[in-house]
mmCIF file of C-alpha atoms and ligand atoms in Angstrom:
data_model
loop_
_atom_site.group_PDB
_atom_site.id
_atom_site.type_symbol
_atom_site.label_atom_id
_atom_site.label_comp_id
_atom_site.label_asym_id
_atom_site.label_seq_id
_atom_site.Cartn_x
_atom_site.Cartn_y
_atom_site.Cartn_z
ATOM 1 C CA UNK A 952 1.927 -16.761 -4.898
ATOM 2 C CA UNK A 953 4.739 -15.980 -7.624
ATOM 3 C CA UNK A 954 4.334 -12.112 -8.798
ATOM 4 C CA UNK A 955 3.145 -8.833 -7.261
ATOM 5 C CA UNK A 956 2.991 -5.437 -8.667
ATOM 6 C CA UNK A 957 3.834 -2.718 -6.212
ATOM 7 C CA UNK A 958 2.776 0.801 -7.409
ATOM 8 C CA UNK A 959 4.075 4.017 -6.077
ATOM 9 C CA UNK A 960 7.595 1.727 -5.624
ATOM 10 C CA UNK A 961 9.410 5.134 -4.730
ATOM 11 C CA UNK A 962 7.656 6.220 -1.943
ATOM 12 C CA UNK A 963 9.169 5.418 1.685
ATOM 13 C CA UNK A 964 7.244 2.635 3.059
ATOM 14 C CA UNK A 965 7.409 0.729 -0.375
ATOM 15 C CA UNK A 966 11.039 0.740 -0.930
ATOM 16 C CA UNK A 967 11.492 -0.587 2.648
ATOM 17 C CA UNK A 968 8.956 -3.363 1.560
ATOM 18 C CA UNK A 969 11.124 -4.246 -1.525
ATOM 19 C CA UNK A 970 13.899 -4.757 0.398
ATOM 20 C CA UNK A 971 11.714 -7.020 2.784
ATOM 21 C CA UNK A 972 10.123 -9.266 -0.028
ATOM 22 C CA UNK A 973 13.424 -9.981 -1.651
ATOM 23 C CA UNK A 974 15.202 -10.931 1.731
ATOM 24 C CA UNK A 975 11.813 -12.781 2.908
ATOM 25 C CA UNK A 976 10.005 -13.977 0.119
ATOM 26 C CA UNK A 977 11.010 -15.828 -3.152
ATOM 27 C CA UNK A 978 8.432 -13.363 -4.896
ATOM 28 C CA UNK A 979 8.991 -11.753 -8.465
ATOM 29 C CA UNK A 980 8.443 -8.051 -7.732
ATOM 30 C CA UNK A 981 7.336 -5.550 -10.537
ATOM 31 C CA UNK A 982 8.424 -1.810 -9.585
ATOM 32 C CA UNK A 983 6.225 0.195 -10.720
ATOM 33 C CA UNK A 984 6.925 4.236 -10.349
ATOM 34 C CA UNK A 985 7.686 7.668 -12.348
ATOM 35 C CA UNK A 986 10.864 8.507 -13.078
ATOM 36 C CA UNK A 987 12.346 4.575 -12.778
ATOM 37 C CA UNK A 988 16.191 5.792 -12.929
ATOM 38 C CA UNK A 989 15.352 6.624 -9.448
ATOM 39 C CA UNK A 990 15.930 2.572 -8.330
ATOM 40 C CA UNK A 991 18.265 1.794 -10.694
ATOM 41 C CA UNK A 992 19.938 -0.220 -7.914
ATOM 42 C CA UNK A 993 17.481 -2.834 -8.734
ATOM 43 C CA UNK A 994 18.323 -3.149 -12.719
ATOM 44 C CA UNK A 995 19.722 -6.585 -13.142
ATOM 45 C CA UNK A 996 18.096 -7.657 -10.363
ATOM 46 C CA UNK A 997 16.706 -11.187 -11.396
ATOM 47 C CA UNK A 998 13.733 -11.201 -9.253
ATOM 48 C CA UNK A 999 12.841 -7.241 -10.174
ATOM 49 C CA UNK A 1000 11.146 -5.810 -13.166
ATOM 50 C CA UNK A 1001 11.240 -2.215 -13.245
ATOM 51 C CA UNK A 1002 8.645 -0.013 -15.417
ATOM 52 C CA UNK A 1003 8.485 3.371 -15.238
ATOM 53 C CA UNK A 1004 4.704 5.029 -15.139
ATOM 54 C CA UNK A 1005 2.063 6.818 -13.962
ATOM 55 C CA UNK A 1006 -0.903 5.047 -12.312
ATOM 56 C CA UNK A 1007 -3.210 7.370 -14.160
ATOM 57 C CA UNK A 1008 -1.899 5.759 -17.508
ATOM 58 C CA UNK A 1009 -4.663 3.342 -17.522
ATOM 59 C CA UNK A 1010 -3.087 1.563 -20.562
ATOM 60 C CA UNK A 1011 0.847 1.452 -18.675
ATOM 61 C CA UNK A 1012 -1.231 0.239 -15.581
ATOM 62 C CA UNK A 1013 -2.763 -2.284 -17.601
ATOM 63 C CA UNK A 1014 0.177 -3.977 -18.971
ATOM 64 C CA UNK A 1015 1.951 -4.109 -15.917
ATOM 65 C CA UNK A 1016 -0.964 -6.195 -14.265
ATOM 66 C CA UNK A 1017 -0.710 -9.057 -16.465
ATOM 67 C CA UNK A 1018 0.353 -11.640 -14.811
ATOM 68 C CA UNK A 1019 0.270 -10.514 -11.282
ATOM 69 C CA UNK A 1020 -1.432 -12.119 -8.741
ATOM 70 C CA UNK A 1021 -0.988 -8.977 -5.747
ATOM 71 C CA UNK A 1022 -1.038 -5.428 -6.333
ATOM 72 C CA UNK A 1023 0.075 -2.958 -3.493
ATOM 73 C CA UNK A 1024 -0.516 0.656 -3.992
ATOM 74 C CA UNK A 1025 1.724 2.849 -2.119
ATOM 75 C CA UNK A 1026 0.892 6.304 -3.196
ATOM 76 C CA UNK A 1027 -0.383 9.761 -2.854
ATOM 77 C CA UNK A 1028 -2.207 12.406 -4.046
ATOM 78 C CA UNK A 1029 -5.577 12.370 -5.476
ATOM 79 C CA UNK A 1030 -5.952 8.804 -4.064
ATOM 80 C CA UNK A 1031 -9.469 8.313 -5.427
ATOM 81 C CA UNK A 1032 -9.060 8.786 -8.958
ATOM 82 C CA UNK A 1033 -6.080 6.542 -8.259
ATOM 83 C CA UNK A 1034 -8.485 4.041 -6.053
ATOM 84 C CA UNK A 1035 -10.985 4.324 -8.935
ATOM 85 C CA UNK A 1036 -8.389 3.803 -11.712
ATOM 86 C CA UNK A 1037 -6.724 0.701 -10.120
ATOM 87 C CA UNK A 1038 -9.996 -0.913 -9.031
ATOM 88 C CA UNK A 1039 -11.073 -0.695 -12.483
ATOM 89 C CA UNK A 1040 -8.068 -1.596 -14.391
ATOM 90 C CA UNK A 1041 -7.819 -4.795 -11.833
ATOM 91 C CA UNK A 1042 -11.467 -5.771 -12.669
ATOM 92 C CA UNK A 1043 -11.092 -5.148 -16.558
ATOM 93 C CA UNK A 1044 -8.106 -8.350 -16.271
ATOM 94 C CA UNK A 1045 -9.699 -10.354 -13.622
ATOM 95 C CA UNK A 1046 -6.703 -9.421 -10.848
ATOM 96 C CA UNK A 1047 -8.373 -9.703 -7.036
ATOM 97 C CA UNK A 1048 -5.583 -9.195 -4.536
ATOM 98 C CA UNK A 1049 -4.859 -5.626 -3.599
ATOM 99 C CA UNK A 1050 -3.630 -4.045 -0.342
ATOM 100 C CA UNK A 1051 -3.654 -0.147 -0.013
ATOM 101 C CA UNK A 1052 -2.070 2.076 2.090
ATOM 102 C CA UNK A 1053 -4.208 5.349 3.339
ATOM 103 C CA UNK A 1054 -4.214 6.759 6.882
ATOM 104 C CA UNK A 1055 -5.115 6.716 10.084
ATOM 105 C CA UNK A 1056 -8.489 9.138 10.587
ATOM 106 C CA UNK A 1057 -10.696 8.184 7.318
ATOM 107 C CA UNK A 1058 -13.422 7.034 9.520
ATOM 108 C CA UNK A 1059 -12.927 9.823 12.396
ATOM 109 C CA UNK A 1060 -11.826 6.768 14.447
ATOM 110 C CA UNK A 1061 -9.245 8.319 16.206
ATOM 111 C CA UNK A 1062 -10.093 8.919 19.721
ATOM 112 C CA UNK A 1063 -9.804 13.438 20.400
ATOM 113 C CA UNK A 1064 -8.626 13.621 16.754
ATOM 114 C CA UNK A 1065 -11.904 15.257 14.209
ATOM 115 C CA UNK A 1066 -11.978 13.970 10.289
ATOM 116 C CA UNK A 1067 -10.200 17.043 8.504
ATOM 117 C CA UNK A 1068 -9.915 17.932 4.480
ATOM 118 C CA UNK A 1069 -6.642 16.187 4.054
ATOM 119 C CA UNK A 1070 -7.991 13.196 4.753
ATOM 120 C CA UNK A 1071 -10.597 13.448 1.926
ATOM 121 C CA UNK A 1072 -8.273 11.758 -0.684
ATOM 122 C CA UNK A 1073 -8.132 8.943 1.485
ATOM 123 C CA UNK A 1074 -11.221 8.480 2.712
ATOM 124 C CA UNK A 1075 -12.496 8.577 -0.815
ATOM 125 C CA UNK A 1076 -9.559 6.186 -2.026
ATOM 126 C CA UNK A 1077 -11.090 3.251 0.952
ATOM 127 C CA UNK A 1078 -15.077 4.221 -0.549
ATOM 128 C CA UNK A 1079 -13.863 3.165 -4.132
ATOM 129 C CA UNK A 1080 -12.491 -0.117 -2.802
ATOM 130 C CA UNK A 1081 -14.630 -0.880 -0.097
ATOM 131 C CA UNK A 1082 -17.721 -0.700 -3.074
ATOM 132 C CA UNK A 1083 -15.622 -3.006 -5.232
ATOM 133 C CA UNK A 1084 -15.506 -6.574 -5.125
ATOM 134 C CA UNK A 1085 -11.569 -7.005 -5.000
ATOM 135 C CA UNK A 1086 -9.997 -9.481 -2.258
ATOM 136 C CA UNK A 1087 -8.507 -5.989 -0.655
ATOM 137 C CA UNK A 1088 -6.798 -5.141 2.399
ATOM 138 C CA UNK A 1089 -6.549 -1.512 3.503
ATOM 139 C CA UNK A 1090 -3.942 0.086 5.876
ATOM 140 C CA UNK A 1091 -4.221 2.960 8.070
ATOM 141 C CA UNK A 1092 -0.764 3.450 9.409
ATOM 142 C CA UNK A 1093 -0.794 5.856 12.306
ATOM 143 C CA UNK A 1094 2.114 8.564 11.707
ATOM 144 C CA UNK A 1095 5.312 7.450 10.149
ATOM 145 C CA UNK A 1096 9.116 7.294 11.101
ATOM 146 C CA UNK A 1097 11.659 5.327 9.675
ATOM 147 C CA UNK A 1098 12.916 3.731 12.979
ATOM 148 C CA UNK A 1099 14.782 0.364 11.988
ATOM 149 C CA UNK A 1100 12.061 -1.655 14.278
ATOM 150 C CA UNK A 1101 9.187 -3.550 13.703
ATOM 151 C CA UNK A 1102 6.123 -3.342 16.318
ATOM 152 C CA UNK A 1103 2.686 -2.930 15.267
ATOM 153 C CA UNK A 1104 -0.309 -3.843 16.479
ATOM 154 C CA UNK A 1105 -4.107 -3.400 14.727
ATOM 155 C CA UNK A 1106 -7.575 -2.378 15.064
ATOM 156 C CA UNK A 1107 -10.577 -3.418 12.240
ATOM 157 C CA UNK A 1108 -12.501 -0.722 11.149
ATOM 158 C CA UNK A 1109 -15.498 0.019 13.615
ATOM 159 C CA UNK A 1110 -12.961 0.131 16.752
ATOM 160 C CA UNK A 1111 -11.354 3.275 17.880
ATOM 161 C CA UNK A 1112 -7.889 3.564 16.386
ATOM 162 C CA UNK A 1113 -5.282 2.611 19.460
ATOM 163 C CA UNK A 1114 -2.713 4.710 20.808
ATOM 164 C CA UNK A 1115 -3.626 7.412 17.829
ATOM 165 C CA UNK A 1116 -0.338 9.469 19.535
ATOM 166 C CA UNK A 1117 2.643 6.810 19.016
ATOM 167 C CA UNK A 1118 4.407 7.052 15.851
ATOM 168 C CA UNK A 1119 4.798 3.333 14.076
ATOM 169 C CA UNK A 1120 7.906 2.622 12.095
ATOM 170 C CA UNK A 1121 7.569 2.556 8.114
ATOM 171 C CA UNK A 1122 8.900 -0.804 8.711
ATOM 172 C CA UNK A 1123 6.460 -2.200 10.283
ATOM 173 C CA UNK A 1124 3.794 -1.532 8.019
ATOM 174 C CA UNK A 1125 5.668 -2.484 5.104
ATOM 175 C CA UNK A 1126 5.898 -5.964 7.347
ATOM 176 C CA UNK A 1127 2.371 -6.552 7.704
ATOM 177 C CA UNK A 1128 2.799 -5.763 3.404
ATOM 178 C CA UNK A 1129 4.558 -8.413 3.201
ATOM 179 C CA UNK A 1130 2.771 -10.924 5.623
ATOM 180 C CA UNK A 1131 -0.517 -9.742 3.267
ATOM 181 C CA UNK A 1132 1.152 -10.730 0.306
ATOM 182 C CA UNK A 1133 2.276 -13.776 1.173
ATOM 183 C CA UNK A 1134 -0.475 -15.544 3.351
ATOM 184 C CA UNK A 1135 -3.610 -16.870 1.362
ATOM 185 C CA UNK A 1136 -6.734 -15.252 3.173
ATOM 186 C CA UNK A 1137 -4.840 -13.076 5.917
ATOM 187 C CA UNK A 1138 -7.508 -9.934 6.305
ATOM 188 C CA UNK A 1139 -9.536 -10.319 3.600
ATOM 189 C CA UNK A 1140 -12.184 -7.203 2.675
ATOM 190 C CA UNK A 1141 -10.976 -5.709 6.022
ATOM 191 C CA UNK A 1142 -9.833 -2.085 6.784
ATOM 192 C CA UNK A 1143 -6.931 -2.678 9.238
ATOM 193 C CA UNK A 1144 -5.473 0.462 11.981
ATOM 194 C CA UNK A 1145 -1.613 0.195 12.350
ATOM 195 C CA UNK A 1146 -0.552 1.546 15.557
ATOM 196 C CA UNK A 1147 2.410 1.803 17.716
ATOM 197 C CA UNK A 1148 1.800 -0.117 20.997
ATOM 198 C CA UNK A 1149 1.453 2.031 23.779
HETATM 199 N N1 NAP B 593 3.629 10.585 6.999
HETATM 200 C C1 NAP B 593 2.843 9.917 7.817
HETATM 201 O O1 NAP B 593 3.059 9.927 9.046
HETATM 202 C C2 NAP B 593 1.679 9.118 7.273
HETATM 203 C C3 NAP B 593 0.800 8.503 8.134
HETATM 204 C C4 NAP B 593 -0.227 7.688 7.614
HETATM 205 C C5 NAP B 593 -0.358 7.531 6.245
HETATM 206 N N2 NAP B 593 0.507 8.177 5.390
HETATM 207 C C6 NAP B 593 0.303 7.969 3.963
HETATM 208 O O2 NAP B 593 0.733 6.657 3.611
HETATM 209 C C7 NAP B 593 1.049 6.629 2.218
HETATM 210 C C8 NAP B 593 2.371 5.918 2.035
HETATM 211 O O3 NAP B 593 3.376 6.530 2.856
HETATM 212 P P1 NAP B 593 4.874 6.775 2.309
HETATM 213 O O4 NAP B 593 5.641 7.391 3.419
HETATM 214 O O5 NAP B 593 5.399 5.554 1.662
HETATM 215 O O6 NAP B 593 4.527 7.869 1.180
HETATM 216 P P2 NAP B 593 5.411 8.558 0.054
HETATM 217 O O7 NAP B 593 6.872 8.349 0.314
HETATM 218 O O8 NAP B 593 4.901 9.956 -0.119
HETATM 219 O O9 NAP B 593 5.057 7.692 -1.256
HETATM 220 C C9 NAP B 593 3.983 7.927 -2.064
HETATM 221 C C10 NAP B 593 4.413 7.600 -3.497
HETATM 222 O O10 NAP B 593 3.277 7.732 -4.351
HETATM 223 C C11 NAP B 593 3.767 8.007 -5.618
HETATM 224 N N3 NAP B 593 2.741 8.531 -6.526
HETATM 225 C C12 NAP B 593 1.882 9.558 -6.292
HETATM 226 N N4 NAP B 593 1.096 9.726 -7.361
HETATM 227 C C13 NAP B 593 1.473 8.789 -8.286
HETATM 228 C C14 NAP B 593 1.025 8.467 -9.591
HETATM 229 N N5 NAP B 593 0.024 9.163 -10.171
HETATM 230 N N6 NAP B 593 1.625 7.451 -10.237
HETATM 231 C C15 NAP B 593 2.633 6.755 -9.658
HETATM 232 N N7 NAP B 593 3.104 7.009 -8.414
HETATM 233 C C16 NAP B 593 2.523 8.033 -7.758
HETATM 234 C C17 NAP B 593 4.839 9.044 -5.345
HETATM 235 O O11 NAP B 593 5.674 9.040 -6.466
HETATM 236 P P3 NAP B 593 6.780 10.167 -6.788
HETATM 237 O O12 NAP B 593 7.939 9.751 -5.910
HETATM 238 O O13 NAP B 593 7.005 9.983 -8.242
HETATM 239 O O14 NAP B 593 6.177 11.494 -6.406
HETATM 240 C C18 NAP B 593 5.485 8.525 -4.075
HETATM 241 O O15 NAP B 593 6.673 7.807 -4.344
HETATM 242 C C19 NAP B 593 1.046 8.067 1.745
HETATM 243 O O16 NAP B 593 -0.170 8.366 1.084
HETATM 244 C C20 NAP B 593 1.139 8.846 3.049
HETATM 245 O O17 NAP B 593 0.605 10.150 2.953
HETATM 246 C C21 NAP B 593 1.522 8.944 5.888
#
């Protein structure tokens, strides 16, 4: 495993996982975001391509998947066009790795907690891939803080979501990104809950 894309590479969980791959991993690491001057720590980097776009930009998407063999999507929004544009654009150049961040809820899994409308985007997002025939993983973090810890555990989709009330550290998550990326068959096709142990 040489290269992986990682799209949304502002948001919070992903820039604690680009710090995680280049201290863990020997991994080339394409950054792939709006408004790139906003990690222009990383220019020069020799391990870090930056590109600046929008995952919407099917054609911007495309070129930044050659030669990748794992995409991560860290993003938000109106995850299922996203879903649907990234699913495609991986099919169109034969790309089958892909782990995706939504949330916690998308299944009403979570034990005194109903399905409500923000969780549409994300529900929608895991239909897209679920239907697809990518290698994917998806993650539904429980909520987020930025605590400087890593302890997670998970639950596979069909199992009530555990401990839906701790908070799990951005950290750990972008852990279990990295342990994804890195390990050949590790969840494969498999819709993973990331809680806090109670
Ligand atoms: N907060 C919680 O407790 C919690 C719990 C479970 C799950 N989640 C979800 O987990 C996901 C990841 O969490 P996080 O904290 O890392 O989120 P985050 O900081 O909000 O990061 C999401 C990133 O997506 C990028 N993005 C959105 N649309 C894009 C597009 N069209 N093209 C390129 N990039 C785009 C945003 O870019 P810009 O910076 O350019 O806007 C942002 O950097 C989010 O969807 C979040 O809602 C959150």
């Amino acid at each position: 495993m040489r290269n992986i894309l990682i799209l949304g590479a502002h948001g919070q969980i992903a820039r604690v996982a680009t710090d995680l791959f280049l201290e863990q991993t020997d991994l080339e690491l394409t950054l792939f975001l709006r408004r790139a001057e906003r990690l222009h720590r990383y220019r020069g980097h020799d391990r870090v391509l930056l590109v600046e776009g929008d995952v919407l930009d099917r054609e911007a998407l495309l070129s930044a998947m050659v030669g990748q063999e794992v995409v991560y999507a860290n993003l938000a929004g109106d995850l299922g066009t996203q879903a649907r544009t990234i699913v495609e654009t991986m099919n169109q150049i034969g790309l089958k790795r892909l782990v995706f961040v939504s949330s916690m809820g998308i299944y009403d899994e979570v034990p005194g907690q109903r399905f409500h409308a923000a969780l549409r985007p994300y529900r929608e997002a895991a239909d897209v891939i679920e239907a697809s025939d990518l290698d994917y993983t998806i993650l539904r973090p429980a909520w987020l803080n930025n605590r400087e810890e890593i302890d997670y555990g998970t639950t596979p989709k069909g199992e009530p979501f555990a401990n839906p009330d701790g908070v799990v550290s951005r950290k750990s998550v972008a852990d279990l990104v990295v342990r994804l990326a890195t390990t050949p068959g590790l969840h494969l096709r498999e819709s993973l809950g990331v809680h806090k142990p109670g």
